[in-house]
JSON list of C-alpha atoms in Angstrom, two decimals:
[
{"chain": "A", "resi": 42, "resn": "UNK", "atom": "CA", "xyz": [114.64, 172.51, 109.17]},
{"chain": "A", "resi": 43, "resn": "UNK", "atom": "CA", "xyz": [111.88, 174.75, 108.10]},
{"chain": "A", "resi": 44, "resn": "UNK", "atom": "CA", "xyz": [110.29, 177.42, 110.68]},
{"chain": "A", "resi": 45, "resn": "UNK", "atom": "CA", "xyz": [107.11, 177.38, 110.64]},
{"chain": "A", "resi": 46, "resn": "UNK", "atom": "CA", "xyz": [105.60, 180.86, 111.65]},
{"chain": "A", "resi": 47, "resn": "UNK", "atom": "CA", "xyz": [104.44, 180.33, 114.99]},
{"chain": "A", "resi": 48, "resn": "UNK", "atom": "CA", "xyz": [108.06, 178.08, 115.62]},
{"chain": "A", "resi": 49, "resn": "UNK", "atom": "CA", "xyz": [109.21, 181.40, 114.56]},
{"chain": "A", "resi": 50, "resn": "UNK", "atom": "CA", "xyz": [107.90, 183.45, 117.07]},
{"chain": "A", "resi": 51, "resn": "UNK", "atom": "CA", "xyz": [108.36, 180.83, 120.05]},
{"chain": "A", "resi": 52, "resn": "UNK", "atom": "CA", "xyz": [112.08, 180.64, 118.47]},
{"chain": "A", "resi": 53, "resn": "UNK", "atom": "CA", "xyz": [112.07, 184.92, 118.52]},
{"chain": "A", "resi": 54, "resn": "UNK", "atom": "CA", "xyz": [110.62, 184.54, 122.21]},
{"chain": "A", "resi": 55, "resn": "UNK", "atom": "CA", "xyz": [113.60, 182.37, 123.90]},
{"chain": "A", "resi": 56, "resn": "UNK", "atom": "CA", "xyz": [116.33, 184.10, 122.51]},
{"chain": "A", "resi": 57, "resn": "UNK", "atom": "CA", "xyz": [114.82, 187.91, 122.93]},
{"chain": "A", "resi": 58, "resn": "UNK", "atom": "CA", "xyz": [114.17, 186.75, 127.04]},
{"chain": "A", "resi": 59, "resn": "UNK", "atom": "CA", "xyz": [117.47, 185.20, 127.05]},
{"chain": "A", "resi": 60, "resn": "UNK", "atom": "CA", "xyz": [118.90, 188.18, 125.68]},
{"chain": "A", "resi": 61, "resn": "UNK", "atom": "CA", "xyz": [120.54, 186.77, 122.82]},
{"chain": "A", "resi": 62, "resn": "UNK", "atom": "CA", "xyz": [118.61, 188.90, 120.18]},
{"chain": "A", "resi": 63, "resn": "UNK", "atom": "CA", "xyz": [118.04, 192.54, 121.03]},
{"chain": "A", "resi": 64, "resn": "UNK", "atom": "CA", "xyz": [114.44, 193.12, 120.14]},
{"chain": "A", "resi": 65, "resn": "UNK", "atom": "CA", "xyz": [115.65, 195.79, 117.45]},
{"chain": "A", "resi": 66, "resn": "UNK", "atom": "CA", "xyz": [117.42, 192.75, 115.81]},
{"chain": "A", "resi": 67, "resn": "UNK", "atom": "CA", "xyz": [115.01, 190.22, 115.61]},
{"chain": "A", "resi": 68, "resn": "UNK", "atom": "CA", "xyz": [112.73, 192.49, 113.80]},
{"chain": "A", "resi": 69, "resn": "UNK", "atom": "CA", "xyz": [115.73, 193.05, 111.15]},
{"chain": "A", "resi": 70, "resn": "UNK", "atom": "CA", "xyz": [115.80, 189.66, 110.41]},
{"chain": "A", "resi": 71, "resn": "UNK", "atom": "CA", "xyz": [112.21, 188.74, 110.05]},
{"chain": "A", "resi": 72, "resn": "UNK", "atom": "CA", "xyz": [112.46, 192.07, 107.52]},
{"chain": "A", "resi": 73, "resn": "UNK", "atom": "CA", "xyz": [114.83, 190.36, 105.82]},
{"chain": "A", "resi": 74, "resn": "UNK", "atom": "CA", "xyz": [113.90, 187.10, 106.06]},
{"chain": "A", "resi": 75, "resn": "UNK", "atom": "CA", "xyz": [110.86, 188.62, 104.23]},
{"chain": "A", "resi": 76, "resn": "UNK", "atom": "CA", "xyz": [112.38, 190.37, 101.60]},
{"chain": "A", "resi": 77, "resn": "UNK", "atom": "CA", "xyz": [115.40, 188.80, 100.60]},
{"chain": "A", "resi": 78, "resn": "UNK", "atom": "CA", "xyz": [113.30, 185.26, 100.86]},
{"chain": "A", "resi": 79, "resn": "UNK", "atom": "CA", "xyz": [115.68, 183.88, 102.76]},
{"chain": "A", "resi": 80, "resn": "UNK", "atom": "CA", "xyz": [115.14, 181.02, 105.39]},
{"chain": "A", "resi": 81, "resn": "UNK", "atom": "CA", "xyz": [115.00, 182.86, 109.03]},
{"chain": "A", "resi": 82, "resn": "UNK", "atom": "CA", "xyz": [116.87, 179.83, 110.43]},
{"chain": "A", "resi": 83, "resn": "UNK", "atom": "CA", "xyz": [119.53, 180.50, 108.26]},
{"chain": "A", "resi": 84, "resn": "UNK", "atom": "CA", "xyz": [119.82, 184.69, 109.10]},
{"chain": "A", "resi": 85, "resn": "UNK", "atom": "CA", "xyz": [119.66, 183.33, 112.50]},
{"chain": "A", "resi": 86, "resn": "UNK", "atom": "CA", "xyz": [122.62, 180.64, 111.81]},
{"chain": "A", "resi": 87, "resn": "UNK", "atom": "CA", "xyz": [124.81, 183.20, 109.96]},
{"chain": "A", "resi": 88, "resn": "UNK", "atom": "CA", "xyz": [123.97, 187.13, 110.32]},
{"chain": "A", "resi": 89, "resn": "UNK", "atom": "CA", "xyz": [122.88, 187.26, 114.14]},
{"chain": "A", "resi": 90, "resn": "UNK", "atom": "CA", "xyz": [124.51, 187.42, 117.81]},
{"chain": "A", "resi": 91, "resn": "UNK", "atom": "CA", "xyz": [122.93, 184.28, 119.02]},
{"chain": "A", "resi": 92, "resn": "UNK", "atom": "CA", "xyz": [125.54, 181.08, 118.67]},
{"chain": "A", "resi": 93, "resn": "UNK", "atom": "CA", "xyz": [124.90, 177.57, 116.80]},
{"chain": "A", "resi": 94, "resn": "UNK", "atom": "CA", "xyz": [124.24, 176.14, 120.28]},
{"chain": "A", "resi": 95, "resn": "UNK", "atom": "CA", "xyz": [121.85, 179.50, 121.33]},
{"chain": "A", "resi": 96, "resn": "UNK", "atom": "CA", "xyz": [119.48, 178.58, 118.79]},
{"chain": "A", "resi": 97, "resn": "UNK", "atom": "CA", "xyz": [120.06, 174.69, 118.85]},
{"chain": "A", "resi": 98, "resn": "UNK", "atom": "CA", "xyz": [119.15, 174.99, 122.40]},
{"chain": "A", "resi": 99, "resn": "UNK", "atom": "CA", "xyz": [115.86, 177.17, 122.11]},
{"chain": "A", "resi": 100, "resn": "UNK", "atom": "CA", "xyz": [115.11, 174.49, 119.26]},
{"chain": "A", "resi": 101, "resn": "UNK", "atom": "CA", "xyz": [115.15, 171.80, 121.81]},
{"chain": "A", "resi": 102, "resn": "UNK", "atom": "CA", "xyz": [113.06, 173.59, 124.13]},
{"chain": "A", "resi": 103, "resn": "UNK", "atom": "CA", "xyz": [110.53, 174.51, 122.33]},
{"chain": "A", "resi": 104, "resn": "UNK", "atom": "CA", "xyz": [109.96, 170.76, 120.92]},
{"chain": "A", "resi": 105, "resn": "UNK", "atom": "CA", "xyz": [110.68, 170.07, 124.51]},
{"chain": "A", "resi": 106, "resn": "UNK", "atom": "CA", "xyz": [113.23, 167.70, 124.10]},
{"chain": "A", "resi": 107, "resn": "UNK", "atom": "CA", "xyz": [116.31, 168.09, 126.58]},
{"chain": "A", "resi": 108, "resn": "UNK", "atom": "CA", "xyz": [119.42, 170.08, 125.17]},
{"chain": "A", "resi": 109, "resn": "UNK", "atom": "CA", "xyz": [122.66, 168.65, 126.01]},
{"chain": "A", "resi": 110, "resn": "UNK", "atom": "CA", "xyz": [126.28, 170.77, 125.22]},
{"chain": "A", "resi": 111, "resn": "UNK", "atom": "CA", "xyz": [128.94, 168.50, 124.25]},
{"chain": "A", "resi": 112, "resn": "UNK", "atom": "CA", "xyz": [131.57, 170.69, 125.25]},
{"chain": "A", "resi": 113, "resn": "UNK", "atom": "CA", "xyz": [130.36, 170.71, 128.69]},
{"chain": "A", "resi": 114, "resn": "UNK", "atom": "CA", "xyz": [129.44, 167.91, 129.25]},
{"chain": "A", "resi": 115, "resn": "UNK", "atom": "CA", "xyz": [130.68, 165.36, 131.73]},
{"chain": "A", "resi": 116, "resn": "UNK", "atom": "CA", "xyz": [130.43, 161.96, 129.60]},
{"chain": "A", "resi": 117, "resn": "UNK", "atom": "CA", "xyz": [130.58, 158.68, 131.36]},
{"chain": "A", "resi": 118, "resn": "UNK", "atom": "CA", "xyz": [132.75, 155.33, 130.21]},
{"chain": "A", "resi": 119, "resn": "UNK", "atom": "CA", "xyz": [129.64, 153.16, 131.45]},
{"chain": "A", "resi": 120, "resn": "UNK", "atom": "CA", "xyz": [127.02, 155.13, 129.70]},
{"chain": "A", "resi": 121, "resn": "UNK", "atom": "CA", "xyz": [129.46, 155.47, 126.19]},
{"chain": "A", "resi": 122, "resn": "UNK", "atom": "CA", "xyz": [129.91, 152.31, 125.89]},
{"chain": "A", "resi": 123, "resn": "UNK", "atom": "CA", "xyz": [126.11, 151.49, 125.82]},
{"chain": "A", "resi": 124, "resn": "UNK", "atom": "CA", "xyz": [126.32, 151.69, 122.10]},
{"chain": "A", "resi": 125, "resn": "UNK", "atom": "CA", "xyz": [128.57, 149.43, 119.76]},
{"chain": "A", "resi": 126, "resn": "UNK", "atom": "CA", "xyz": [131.00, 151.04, 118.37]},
{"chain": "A", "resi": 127, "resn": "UNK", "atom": "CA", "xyz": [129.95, 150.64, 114.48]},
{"chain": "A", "resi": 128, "resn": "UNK", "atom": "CA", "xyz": [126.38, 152.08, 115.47]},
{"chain": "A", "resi": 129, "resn": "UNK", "atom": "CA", "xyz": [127.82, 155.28, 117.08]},
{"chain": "A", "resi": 130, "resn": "UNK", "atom": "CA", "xyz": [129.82, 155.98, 113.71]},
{"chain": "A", "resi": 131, "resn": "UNK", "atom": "CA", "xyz": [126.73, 155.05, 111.39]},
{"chain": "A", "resi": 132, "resn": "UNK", "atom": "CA", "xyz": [124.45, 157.49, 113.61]},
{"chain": "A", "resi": 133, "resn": "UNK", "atom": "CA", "xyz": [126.62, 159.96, 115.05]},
{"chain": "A", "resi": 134, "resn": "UNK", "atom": "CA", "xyz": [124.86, 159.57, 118.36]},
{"chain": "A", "resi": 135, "resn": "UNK", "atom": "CA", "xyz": [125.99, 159.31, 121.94]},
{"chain": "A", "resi": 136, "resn": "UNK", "atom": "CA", "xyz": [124.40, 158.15, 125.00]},
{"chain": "A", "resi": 137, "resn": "UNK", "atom": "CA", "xyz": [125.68, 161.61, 127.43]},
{"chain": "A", "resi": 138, "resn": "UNK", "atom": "CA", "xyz": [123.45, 160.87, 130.75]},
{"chain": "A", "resi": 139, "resn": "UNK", "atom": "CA", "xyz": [120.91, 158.75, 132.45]},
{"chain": "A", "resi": 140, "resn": "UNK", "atom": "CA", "xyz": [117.30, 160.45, 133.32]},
{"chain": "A", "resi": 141, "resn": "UNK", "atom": "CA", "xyz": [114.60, 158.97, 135.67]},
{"chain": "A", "resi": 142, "resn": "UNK", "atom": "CA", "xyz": [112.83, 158.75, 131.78]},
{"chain": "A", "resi": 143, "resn": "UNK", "atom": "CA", "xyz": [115.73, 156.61, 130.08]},
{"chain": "A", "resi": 144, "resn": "UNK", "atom": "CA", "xyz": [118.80, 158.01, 128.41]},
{"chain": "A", "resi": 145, "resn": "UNK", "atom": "CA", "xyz": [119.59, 161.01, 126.80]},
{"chain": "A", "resi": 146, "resn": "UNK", "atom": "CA", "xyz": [121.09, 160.46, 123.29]},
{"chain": "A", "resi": 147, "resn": "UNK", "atom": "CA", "xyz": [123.00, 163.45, 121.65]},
{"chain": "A", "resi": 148, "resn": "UNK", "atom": "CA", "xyz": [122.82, 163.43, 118.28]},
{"chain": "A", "resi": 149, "resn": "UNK", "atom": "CA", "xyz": [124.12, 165.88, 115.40]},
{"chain": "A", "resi": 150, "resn": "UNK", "atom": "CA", "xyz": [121.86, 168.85, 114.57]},
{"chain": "A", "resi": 151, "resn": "UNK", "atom": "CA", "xyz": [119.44, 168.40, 112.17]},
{"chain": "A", "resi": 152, "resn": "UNK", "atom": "CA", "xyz": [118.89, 170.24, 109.37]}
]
């Protein structure tokens, strides 16, 4: 996924109130980002505090799509078994919880 500059600053924004960034390292990596050329997702991914799921997370918010942590969450038979089998394995997705909108669908990251 490519940042696009103001992304990048709404991304810089979560995780700086969240306090998974100290202001003092978020500036590093935009520096960096800068001169080395390198992606600032991929500083973020690799040479920062904030975890896969920190910045996953902030991604979904600001799109404003709901975030939804495997590892805690509380999966239902009815609602896994929604989707045939041989779909789930082509997709990698997984229906995870009902919403008065429809059903939330977890799906891998993308990059």
């Amino acid at each position: 996924m490519e940042l696009t500059e103001e992304l990048g600053k709404q991304l810089g924004q979560y995780l700086l109130s969240r306090k998974k960034l100290t202001p003092a390292q978020w500036e590093e990596l935009l520096q960096r980002a800068a001169k080395d050329q390198r992606p600032l997702l991929d500083l973020l991914r690799h040479d920062s505090e904030a975890s896969g799921a920190d910045i996953s997370r902030a991604l979904a918010w600001i799109q404003g799509v709901p975030f939804v942590d495997l590892q805690e969450a509380e999966l239902s038979p009815e609602l896994v078994k929604l989707l045939d089998v041989a779909f789930v394995e082509k997709h990698q997705c997984l229906v995870v919880k009902k919403s008065n909108r429809g059903y939330v669908v977890a799906v891998p990251e993308l990059n």
